[in-house]
Coordinates of C-alpha atoms in Angstrom, one line a residue:
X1 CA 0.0 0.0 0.0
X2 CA 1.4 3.5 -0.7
X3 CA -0.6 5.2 2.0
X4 CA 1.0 5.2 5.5
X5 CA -0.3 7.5 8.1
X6 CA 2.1 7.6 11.7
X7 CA 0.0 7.4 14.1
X8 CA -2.1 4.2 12.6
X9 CA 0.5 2.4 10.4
X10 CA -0.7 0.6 7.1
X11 CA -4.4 -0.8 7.1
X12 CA -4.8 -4.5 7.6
X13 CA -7.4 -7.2 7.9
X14 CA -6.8 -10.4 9.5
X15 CA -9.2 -13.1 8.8
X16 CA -9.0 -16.7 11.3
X17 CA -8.6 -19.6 9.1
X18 CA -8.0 -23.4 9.3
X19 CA -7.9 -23.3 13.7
X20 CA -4.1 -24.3 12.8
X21 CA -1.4 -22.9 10.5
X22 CA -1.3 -21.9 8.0
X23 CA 1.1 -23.4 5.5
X24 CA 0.6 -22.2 1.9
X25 CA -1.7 -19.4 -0.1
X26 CA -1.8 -19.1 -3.5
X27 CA -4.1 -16.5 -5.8
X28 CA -5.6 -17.6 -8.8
X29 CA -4.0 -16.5 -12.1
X30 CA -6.7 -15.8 -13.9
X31 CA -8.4 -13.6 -11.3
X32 CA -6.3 -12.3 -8.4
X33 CA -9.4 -11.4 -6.0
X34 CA -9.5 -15.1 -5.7
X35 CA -7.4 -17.3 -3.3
X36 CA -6.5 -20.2 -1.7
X37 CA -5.0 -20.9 1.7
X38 CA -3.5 -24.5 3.0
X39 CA -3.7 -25.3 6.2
X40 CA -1.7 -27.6 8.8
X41 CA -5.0 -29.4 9.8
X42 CA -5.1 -30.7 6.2
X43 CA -7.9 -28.5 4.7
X44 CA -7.8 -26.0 1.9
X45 CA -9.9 -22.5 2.1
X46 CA -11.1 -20.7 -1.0
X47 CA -11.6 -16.8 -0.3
X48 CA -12.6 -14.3 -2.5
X49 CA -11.3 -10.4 -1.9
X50 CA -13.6 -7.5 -1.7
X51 CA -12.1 -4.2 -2.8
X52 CA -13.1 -1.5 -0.9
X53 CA -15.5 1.5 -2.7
X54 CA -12.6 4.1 -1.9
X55 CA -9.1 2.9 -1.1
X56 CA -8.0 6.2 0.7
X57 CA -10.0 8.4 3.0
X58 CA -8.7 11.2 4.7
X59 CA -8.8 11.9 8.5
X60 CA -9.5 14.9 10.4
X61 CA -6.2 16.1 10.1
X62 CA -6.4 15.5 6.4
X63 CA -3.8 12.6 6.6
X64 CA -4.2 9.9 4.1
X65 CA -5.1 6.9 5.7
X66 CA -5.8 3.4 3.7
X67 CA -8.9 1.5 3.4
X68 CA -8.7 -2.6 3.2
X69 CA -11.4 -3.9 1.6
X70 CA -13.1 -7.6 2.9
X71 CA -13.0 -11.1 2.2
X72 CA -15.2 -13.8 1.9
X73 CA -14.9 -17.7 2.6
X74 CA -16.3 -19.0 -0.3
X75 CA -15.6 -23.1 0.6
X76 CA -13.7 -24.9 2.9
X77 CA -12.8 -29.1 2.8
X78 CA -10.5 -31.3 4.4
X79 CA -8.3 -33.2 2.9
X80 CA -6.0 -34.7 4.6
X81 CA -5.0 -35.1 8.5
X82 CA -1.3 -34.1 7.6
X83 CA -0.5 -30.5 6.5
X84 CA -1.0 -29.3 3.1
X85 CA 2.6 -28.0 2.1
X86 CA 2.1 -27.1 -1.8
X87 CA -0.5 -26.0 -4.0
X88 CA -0.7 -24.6 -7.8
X89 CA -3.7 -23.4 -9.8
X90 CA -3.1 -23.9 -13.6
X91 CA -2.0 -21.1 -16.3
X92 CA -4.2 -22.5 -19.0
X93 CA -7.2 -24.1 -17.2
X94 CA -9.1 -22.0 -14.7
X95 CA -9.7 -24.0 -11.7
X96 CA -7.5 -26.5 -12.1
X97 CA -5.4 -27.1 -9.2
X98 CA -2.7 -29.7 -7.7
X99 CA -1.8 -29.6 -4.2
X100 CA 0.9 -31.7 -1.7
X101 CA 0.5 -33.0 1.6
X102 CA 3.0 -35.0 4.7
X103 CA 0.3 -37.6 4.4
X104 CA 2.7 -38.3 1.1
X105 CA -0.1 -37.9 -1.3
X106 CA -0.3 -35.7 -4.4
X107 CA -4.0 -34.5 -5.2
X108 CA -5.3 -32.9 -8.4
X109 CA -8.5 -31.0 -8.3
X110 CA -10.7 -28.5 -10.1
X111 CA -13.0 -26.0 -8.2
X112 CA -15.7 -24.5 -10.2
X113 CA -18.0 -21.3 -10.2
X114 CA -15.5 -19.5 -9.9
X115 CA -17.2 -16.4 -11.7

């Protein structure tokens, strides 16, 4: 972010996910508002960013301050009871994904509705 006021430091938004870890995230290619995160309880979250209406407001003393926009869980599913260490989406197919966990298994998957 470009905007960084003194007194409040750089907007943020933290969002709980997988009640462990978490190991891995990894945004789409083909539409960066969408993401996945791997957790160390073995599951695999799909989120989908928000961008905010205005990205900068300004305060009462006219400083600049930035403006985080929300995200959504959009699906959540376990997987595994090891840690998912690795994850890729495809360049050519949208939705397409493989993904690694300590359980030594390699998984391929495809999410869909993803518009």
């Amino acid at each position: 972010m470009r905007t960084y006021p003194p007194k409040t430091g750089y907007a943020s938004l933290t969002e709980p996910a997988h009640k462990s870890t978490v190991w891995i995230t990894k945004h789409l290619p083909q539409n960066r508002e969408v993401f996945v995160t791997g957790g160390g309880n073995g599951s695999l979250n799909l989120y989908k960013y928000s961008y905010p209406s205005q990205r900068v407001v300004k305060d009462e003393e006219g400083i600049e301050t930035g403006v985080m926009g929300t995200v959504e869980l959009l699906n959540s599913r376990n997987f595994s009871t090891q840690p998912i260490n690795s994850f890729d989406w495809s360049n050519d197919k949208e939705g397409l994904c493989v993904f690694g966990s300590y359980d030594q298994s390699v998984r391929v998957g495809i999410v869909t509705k993803l518009n």
